[in-house]
Amino acid sequence: MTNNQRLTEVYDAEQFRAIGKELIDVLANHLGNLQSQETKTVYPNNAPEDELQFWENDFKQHSDPIQTLTTLLNRSQQTQHPKYMGHQTAVPAPISALTGLVTDLVNNSTGVYEMGPVSNAMERVVTDFTAKKIGYGEQASGLMTSGGSLANLTALLAARKDKAPQNVWEEGHNEKLAVLVSEEAHYCIDRAARILGLGDNGIIKVPVDENFKIRTDLLPHYLKKAKEKGLHVFCIIGCAGSTATGSYDDLEALAKFSTENNIWLHVDGAHGGAVVFSEKYKRLTQGMEKADSVVIDFHKMLMTPVLSTALLFKQGNKIYRTFAQRAQYLWDSPETEEWYNSAKRTFECSKPFLSAKVYLILKTHGSDIFEKNVDQLYDSAQLLSQLIQAKPEFELVHEPQSNIVNFRYIPNANMNGAELNELNGQIRKQLIASGKFYIVQTTINNKRTLRCSIMNPLTSKNDFLELLDEIEKLAFSIRGTASVLA
Ligand SMILES: Cc1ncc(COP(=O)(O)O)c(C=O)c1O
C-alpha cells in the first residue's frame, strides 16, 4: 500500500462506522454487566510491573481495535460498578462518553474563538449556570480548566495579581508573599503556592478543629505573626470540603475575615462545591457567594469524566489581568476582555472541549440532575454511617459531612493503635485483592481508616451490608492467621 492509501484508510468513514457500531455494543454490554453485578471484579489488582509487561507484550502483537479496547475495558478500574467506593472520581453519565466521541472527532481546541466557537459558547453557558448556583451576581464569570489543581493555581495567580502590593507578573518578587490555608487542604494548594514562589514560609497552615474545619478563631493570630515576619498575606483558601474527611470550612467566617483584612478569599470546592446544585445540602457552602473565586470539579460528584473543572470569579473581569501578555498570533487586541477567547484567561493554550459533556448531561437528563446525584451520594453516606454505627465492632471515625465515610474495624478493645492500624491496612489490602469492592484508606489523627467515597448513585444498602460483612470475614481470617492481631 502506498502512503497515501494507508492514510486514506486511517480516515475511512465506513471503517469508522463499522468499528463504532460494534464498539457501542461492547460498551453497553460492559456497562450492563457492571450495573447488574454479573461482572464481579471491580478492580483487577494487577501489580504495576505485571500490567506494564502485559501491555508491552500486547503492543508487539496484532489485534483488531475492538479486541484491544475490550481488553482495556476489562483490565481497568470499574468506576461504573456499584461496589466502586474508592477515590473521588465521577461515575460518568454514559451520555458524556458519547459526547466525548463527538468532541474528540471535531477536536476544537477552545483557546481561541475560531478554533472553538461552540466550545467557547457552551463554556459560557455552563459557567454562568454554575455561577448562579453559587449565588454570584451579574459581575461574575468563569472559565473551565483541565482539573482542580490547575484551577486552584489559576485562582491563586488571580489573587496575587489583585492583592499583592507589587506586580509580580511583570516585576518578579520583591516582597515576601504568603497565603493562609487549612492544614487539611488538598496538596495541590501547597504545590500551587510553591509554583508561585512562596516557599515554606509563605504557606501558612492553620490548624483545624475536631471536625477538621479550619480554626477561624486563630486567623487573627496567624495573620499578625505573618506580618511580624514581614510577610504580606494576599489570599486565604477555604476548603469545601477537604479531601480526607469531606469537611466544610466555615465560609461565612472566612469571608468576614478576608473582607476585614483585604485578603482574597478562594474556595477550593473541587470536591464538595457540587452541593451548590442541591437545595438540601447547599447550606454546607453558605458564604461561598462572598468568595472572590471558587473551584468546582464536574469530574468528581457531577457525573462527568476527567477532566472538567469550573473556576468562577465573583468579579469576572479580574481574571483578564492575570495572564496579561502579548500573543499577536492568537488575538488582535490583548487588552480587551473577550469571554470567547478562552486562552486569555487560562494557562492552557490548546484546551479540550471541556464544557460539552456537562452541557449534554444537563440537557439530556434535566438541569436538576446534579442535585439528584449529590443528594443520593450524601444520603447514601449517611446510610452507610448508620450501618457502621449499628455494628459494635466498627468505629465511625467522624460524622460524615459529605459522601466520604471513614471508619475502622475494632474487634477487641485491648488492641493498641499499631495493631489496629495493621489490621485495618490488611483488611483493605485483602479486600481490594479479592476484587469484590474498591475502597481506599487514609490516616486521621494517626489512625489508619478505611475510607469510602460514595460516588456511584447506583450503590445500594445491600452493597453496604455486603461490604461490612466482607470486612468482618476478612478480619476473622486475618486474625486467625496472625497471632499478633488476635
Ligand atoms: C479538595 C480538592 N481540591 C483539589 C483537588 C485536585 O483536583 P484535580 O484532581 O481535579 O486536579 C482534589 C482532588 O481530589 C480535591 O479533593
mmCIF file of N, CA, C and O in Angstrom, residues 31 35 79-80 89-101 298-306 356-366 369-370 373 455-458:
data_model
loop_
_atom_site.group_PDB
_atom_site.id
_atom_site.type_symbol
_atom_site.label_atom_id
_atom_site.label_comp_id
_atom_site.label_asym_id
_atom_site.label_seq_id
_atom_site.Cartn_x
_atom_site.Cartn_y
_atom_site.Cartn_z
ATOM 1 N N LEU A 31 -21.270 -2.076 30.443
ATOM 2 C CA LEU A 31 -21.967 -1.234 31.429
ATOM 3 C C LEU A 31 -23.089 -2.024 32.112
ATOM 4 O O LEU A 31 -23.229 -2.006 33.346
ATOM 5 N N GLN A 35 -23.472 -2.935 36.087
ATOM 6 C CA GLN A 35 -24.606 -2.457 36.881
ATOM 7 C C GLN A 35 -25.378 -3.617 37.514
ATOM 8 O O GLN A 35 -25.824 -3.521 38.657
ATOM 9 N N THR A 79 -15.173 2.086 37.622
ATOM 10 C CA THR A 79 -15.916 3.100 38.397
ATOM 11 C C THR A 79 -17.424 2.947 38.236
ATOM 12 O O THR A 79 -18.184 3.411 39.073
ATOM 13 N N GLN A 80 -17.857 2.273 37.162
ATOM 14 C CA GLN A 80 -19.311 2.121 36.950
ATOM 15 C C GLN A 80 -19.899 0.996 37.808
ATOM 16 O O GLN A 80 -21.114 0.811 37.833
ATOM 17 N N THR A 89 -13.604 9.999 42.075
ATOM 18 C CA THR A 89 -13.668 10.101 40.615
ATOM 19 C C THR A 89 -15.105 9.829 40.186
ATOM 20 O O THR A 89 -15.713 8.872 40.660
ATOM 21 N N ALA A 90 -15.604 10.654 39.296
ATOM 22 C CA ALA A 90 -17.017 10.535 38.910
ATOM 23 C C ALA A 90 -17.323 9.190 38.272
ATOM 24 O O ALA A 90 -16.460 8.554 37.664
ATOM 25 N N VAL A 91 -18.563 8.795 38.423
ATOM 26 C CA VAL A 91 -19.103 7.684 37.643
ATOM 27 C C VAL A 91 -19.810 8.374 36.469
ATOM 28 O O VAL A 91 -20.890 8.946 36.619
ATOM 29 N N PRO A 92 -19.166 8.377 35.305
ATOM 30 C CA PRO A 92 -19.680 9.246 34.234
ATOM 31 C C PRO A 92 -21.056 8.831 33.724
ATOM 32 O O PRO A 92 -21.326 7.640 33.546
ATOM 33 N N ALA A 93 -21.894 9.800 33.498
ATOM 34 C CA ALA A 93 -23.163 9.546 32.819
ATOM 35 C C ALA A 93 -22.810 9.085 31.402
ATOM 36 O O ALA A 93 -22.001 9.735 30.724
ATOM 37 N N PRO A 94 -23.393 7.964 30.937
ATOM 38 C CA PRO A 94 -22.996 7.444 29.615
ATOM 39 C C PRO A 94 -23.119 8.477 28.492
ATOM 40 O O PRO A 94 -22.318 8.465 27.554
ATOM 41 N N ILE A 95 -24.060 9.402 28.595
ATOM 42 C CA ILE A 95 -24.189 10.411 27.534
ATOM 43 C C ILE A 95 -22.899 11.232 27.407
ATOM 44 O O ILE A 95 -22.557 11.712 26.314
ATOM 45 N N SER A 96 -22.171 11.350 28.519
ATOM 46 C CA SER A 96 -20.925 12.126 28.452
ATOM 47 C C SER A 96 -19.873 11.371 27.631
ATOM 48 O O SER A 96 -19.044 11.989 26.963
ATOM 49 N N ALA A 97 -19.921 10.031 27.686
ATOM 50 C CA ALA A 97 -18.965 9.259 26.886
ATOM 51 C C ALA A 97 -19.286 9.420 25.391
ATOM 52 O O ALA A 97 -18.381 9.571 24.557
ATOM 53 N N LEU A 98 -20.579 9.433 25.077
ATOM 54 C CA LEU A 98 -20.956 9.629 23.662
ATOM 55 C C LEU A 98 -20.577 11.030 23.207
ATOM 56 O O LEU A 98 -20.144 11.240 22.066
ATOM 57 N N THR A 99 -20.737 11.972 24.099
ATOM 58 C CA THR A 99 -20.357 13.352 23.758
ATOM 59 C C THR A 99 -18.862 13.432 23.473
ATOM 60 O O THR A 99 -18.422 14.135 22.551
ATOM 61 N N GLY A 100 -18.096 12.678 24.272
ATOM 62 C CA GLY A 100 -16.641 12.664 24.084
ATOM 63 C C GLY A 100 -16.255 12.186 22.698
ATOM 64 O O GLY A 100 -15.289 12.679 22.095
ATOM 65 N N LEU A 101 -17.026 11.256 22.187
ATOM 66 C CA LEU A 101 -16.763 10.753 20.833
ATOM 67 C C LEU A 101 -16.866 11.899 19.817
ATOM 68 O O LEU A 101 -16.037 12.050 18.922
ATOM 69 N N PHE A 298 -16.388 19.148 37.892
ATOM 70 C CA PHE A 298 -17.531 18.352 37.399
ATOM 71 C C PHE A 298 -17.166 16.862 37.381
ATOM 72 O O PHE A 298 -18.036 16.013 37.373
ATOM 73 N N HIS A 299 -15.857 16.597 37.372
ATOM 74 C CA HIS A 299 -15.444 15.189 37.257
ATOM 75 C C HIS A 299 -15.316 14.503 38.612
ATOM 76 O O HIS A 299 -14.671 13.468 38.724
ATOM 77 N N LYS A 300 -15.901 15.108 39.636
ATOM 78 C CA LYS A 300 -15.946 14.394 40.909
ATOM 79 C C LYS A 300 -17.402 13.984 41.168
ATOM 80 O O LYS A 300 -17.806 12.911 40.779
ATOM 81 N N MET A 301 -18.204 14.869 41.751
ATOM 82 C CA MET A 301 -19.568 14.415 42.071
ATOM 83 C C MET A 301 -20.599 14.747 40.997
ATOM 84 O O MET A 301 -21.786 14.582 41.209
ATOM 85 N N LEU A 302 -20.134 15.268 39.869
ATOM 86 C CA LEU A 302 -21.098 15.758 38.890
ATOM 87 C C LEU A 302 -21.070 14.964 37.579
ATOM 88 O O LEU A 302 -21.252 15.530 36.496
ATOM 89 N N MET A 303 -20.843 13.678 37.685
ATOM 90 C CA MET A 303 -21.160 12.708 36.612
ATOM 91 C C MET A 303 -20.383 12.884 35.308
ATOM 92 O O MET A 303 -20.788 12.361 34.267
ATOM 93 N N THR A 304 -19.295 13.633 35.351
ATOM 94 C CA THR A 304 -18.558 13.973 34.128
ATOM 95 C C THR A 304 -17.191 13.284 34.160
ATOM 96 O O THR A 304 -16.559 13.252 35.214
ATOM 97 N N PRO A 305 -16.721 12.754 33.039
ATOM 98 C CA PRO A 305 -15.391 12.127 33.051
ATOM 99 C C PRO A 305 -14.285 13.148 33.310
ATOM 100 O O PRO A 305 -14.470 14.345 33.024
ATOM 101 N N VAL A 306 -13.150 12.676 33.808
ATOM 102 C CA VAL A 306 -11.992 13.557 33.956
ATOM 103 C C VAL A 306 -11.584 14.063 32.564
ATOM 104 O O VAL A 306 -11.610 13.282 31.606
ATOM 105 N N ALA A 356 -18.724 20.465 26.875
ATOM 106 C CA ALA A 356 -19.793 19.768 26.149
ATOM 107 C C ALA A 356 -20.404 18.633 26.969
ATOM 108 O O ALA A 356 -21.615 18.409 26.929
ATOM 109 N N LYS A 357 -19.555 17.909 27.710
ATOM 110 C CA LYS A 357 -20.077 16.755 28.457
ATOM 111 C C LYS A 357 -21.033 17.229 29.548
ATOM 112 O O LYS A 357 -22.098 16.649 29.766
ATOM 113 N N VAL A 358 -20.647 18.297 30.222
ATOM 114 C CA VAL A 358 -21.510 18.853 31.283
ATOM 115 C C VAL A 358 -22.824 19.333 30.648
ATOM 116 O O VAL A 358 -23.918 19.058 31.138
ATOM 117 N N TYR A 359 -22.680 20.050 29.562
ATOM 118 C CA TYR A 359 -23.839 20.618 28.864
ATOM 119 C C TYR A 359 -24.820 19.524 28.448
ATOM 120 O O TYR A 359 -26.028 19.619 28.658
ATOM 121 N N LEU A 360 -24.270 18.436 27.873
ATOM 122 C CA LEU A 360 -25.137 17.338 27.392
ATOM 123 C C LEU A 360 -25.795 16.588 28.547
ATOM 124 O O LEU A 360 -26.949 16.159 28.425
ATOM 125 N N ILE A 361 -25.093 16.450 29.653
ATOM 126 C CA ILE A 361 -25.700 15.758 30.811
ATOM 127 C C ILE A 361 -26.904 16.570 31.281
ATOM 128 O O ILE A 361 -27.998 16.042 31.500
ATOM 129 N N LEU A 362 -26.701 17.885 31.389
ATOM 130 C CA LEU A 362 -27.791 18.747 31.886
ATOM 131 C C LEU A 362 -28.949 18.784 30.892
ATOM 132 O O LEU A 362 -30.121 18.728 31.274
ATOM 133 N N LYS A 363 -28.621 18.881 29.613
ATOM 134 C CA LYS A 363 -29.697 18.970 28.607
ATOM 135 C C LYS A 363 -30.449 17.660 28.449
ATOM 136 O O LYS A 363 -31.656 17.632 28.258
ATOM 137 N N THR A 364 -29.721 16.555 28.543
ATOM 138 C CA THR A 364 -30.355 15.252 28.313
ATOM 139 C C THR A 364 -31.164 14.808 29.521
ATOM 140 O O THR A 364 -32.259 14.277 29.382
ATOM 141 N N HIS A 365 -30.607 15.027 30.711
ATOM 142 C CA HIS A 365 -31.230 14.437 31.905
ATOM 143 C C HIS A 365 -31.921 15.467 32.799
ATOM 144 O O HIS A 365 -32.475 15.099 33.837
ATOM 145 N N GLY A 366 -31.848 16.728 32.422
ATOM 146 C CA GLY A 366 -32.544 17.760 33.192
ATOM 147 C C GLY A 366 -31.569 18.585 34.010
ATOM 148 O O GLY A 366 -30.565 18.073 34.522
ATOM 149 N N ILE A 369 -30.402 17.383 37.466
ATOM 150 C CA ILE A 369 -29.851 16.032 37.639
ATOM 151 C C ILE A 369 -28.643 16.035 38.588
ATOM 152 O O ILE A 369 -28.421 15.063 39.326
ATOM 153 N N PHE A 370 -27.890 17.121 38.613
ATOM 154 C CA PHE A 370 -26.756 17.175 39.547
ATOM 155 C C PHE A 370 -27.262 17.165 40.992
ATOM 156 O O PHE A 370 -26.658 16.572 41.875
ATOM 157 N N ASN A 373 -28.107 13.699 41.965
ATOM 158 C CA ASN A 373 -26.908 12.884 42.214
ATOM 159 C C ASN A 373 -26.269 13.219 43.558
ATOM 160 O O ASN A 373 -25.978 12.339 44.359
ATOM 161 N N MET A 455 -19.528 7.321 45.329
ATOM 162 C CA MET A 455 -19.526 8.056 44.063
ATOM 163 C C MET A 455 -20.619 7.581 43.116
ATOM 164 O O MET A 455 -21.018 8.304 42.211
ATOM 165 N N ASN A 456 -21.059 6.338 43.321
ATOM 166 C CA ASN A 456 -21.985 5.750 42.356
ATOM 167 C C ASN A 456 -23.413 5.821 42.903
ATOM 168 O O ASN A 456 -23.711 5.220 43.942
ATOM 169 N N PRO A 457 -24.296 6.545 42.216
ATOM 170 C CA PRO A 457 -25.661 6.669 42.744
ATOM 171 C C PRO A 457 -26.396 5.331 42.740
ATOM 172 O O PRO A 457 -27.438 5.201 43.391
ATOM 173 N N LEU A 458 -25.849 4.330 42.040
ATOM 174 C CA LEU A 458 -26.498 3.012 41.997
ATOM 175 C C LEU A 458 -26.019 2.086 43.127
ATOM 176 O O LEU A 458 -26.478 0.954 43.233
#
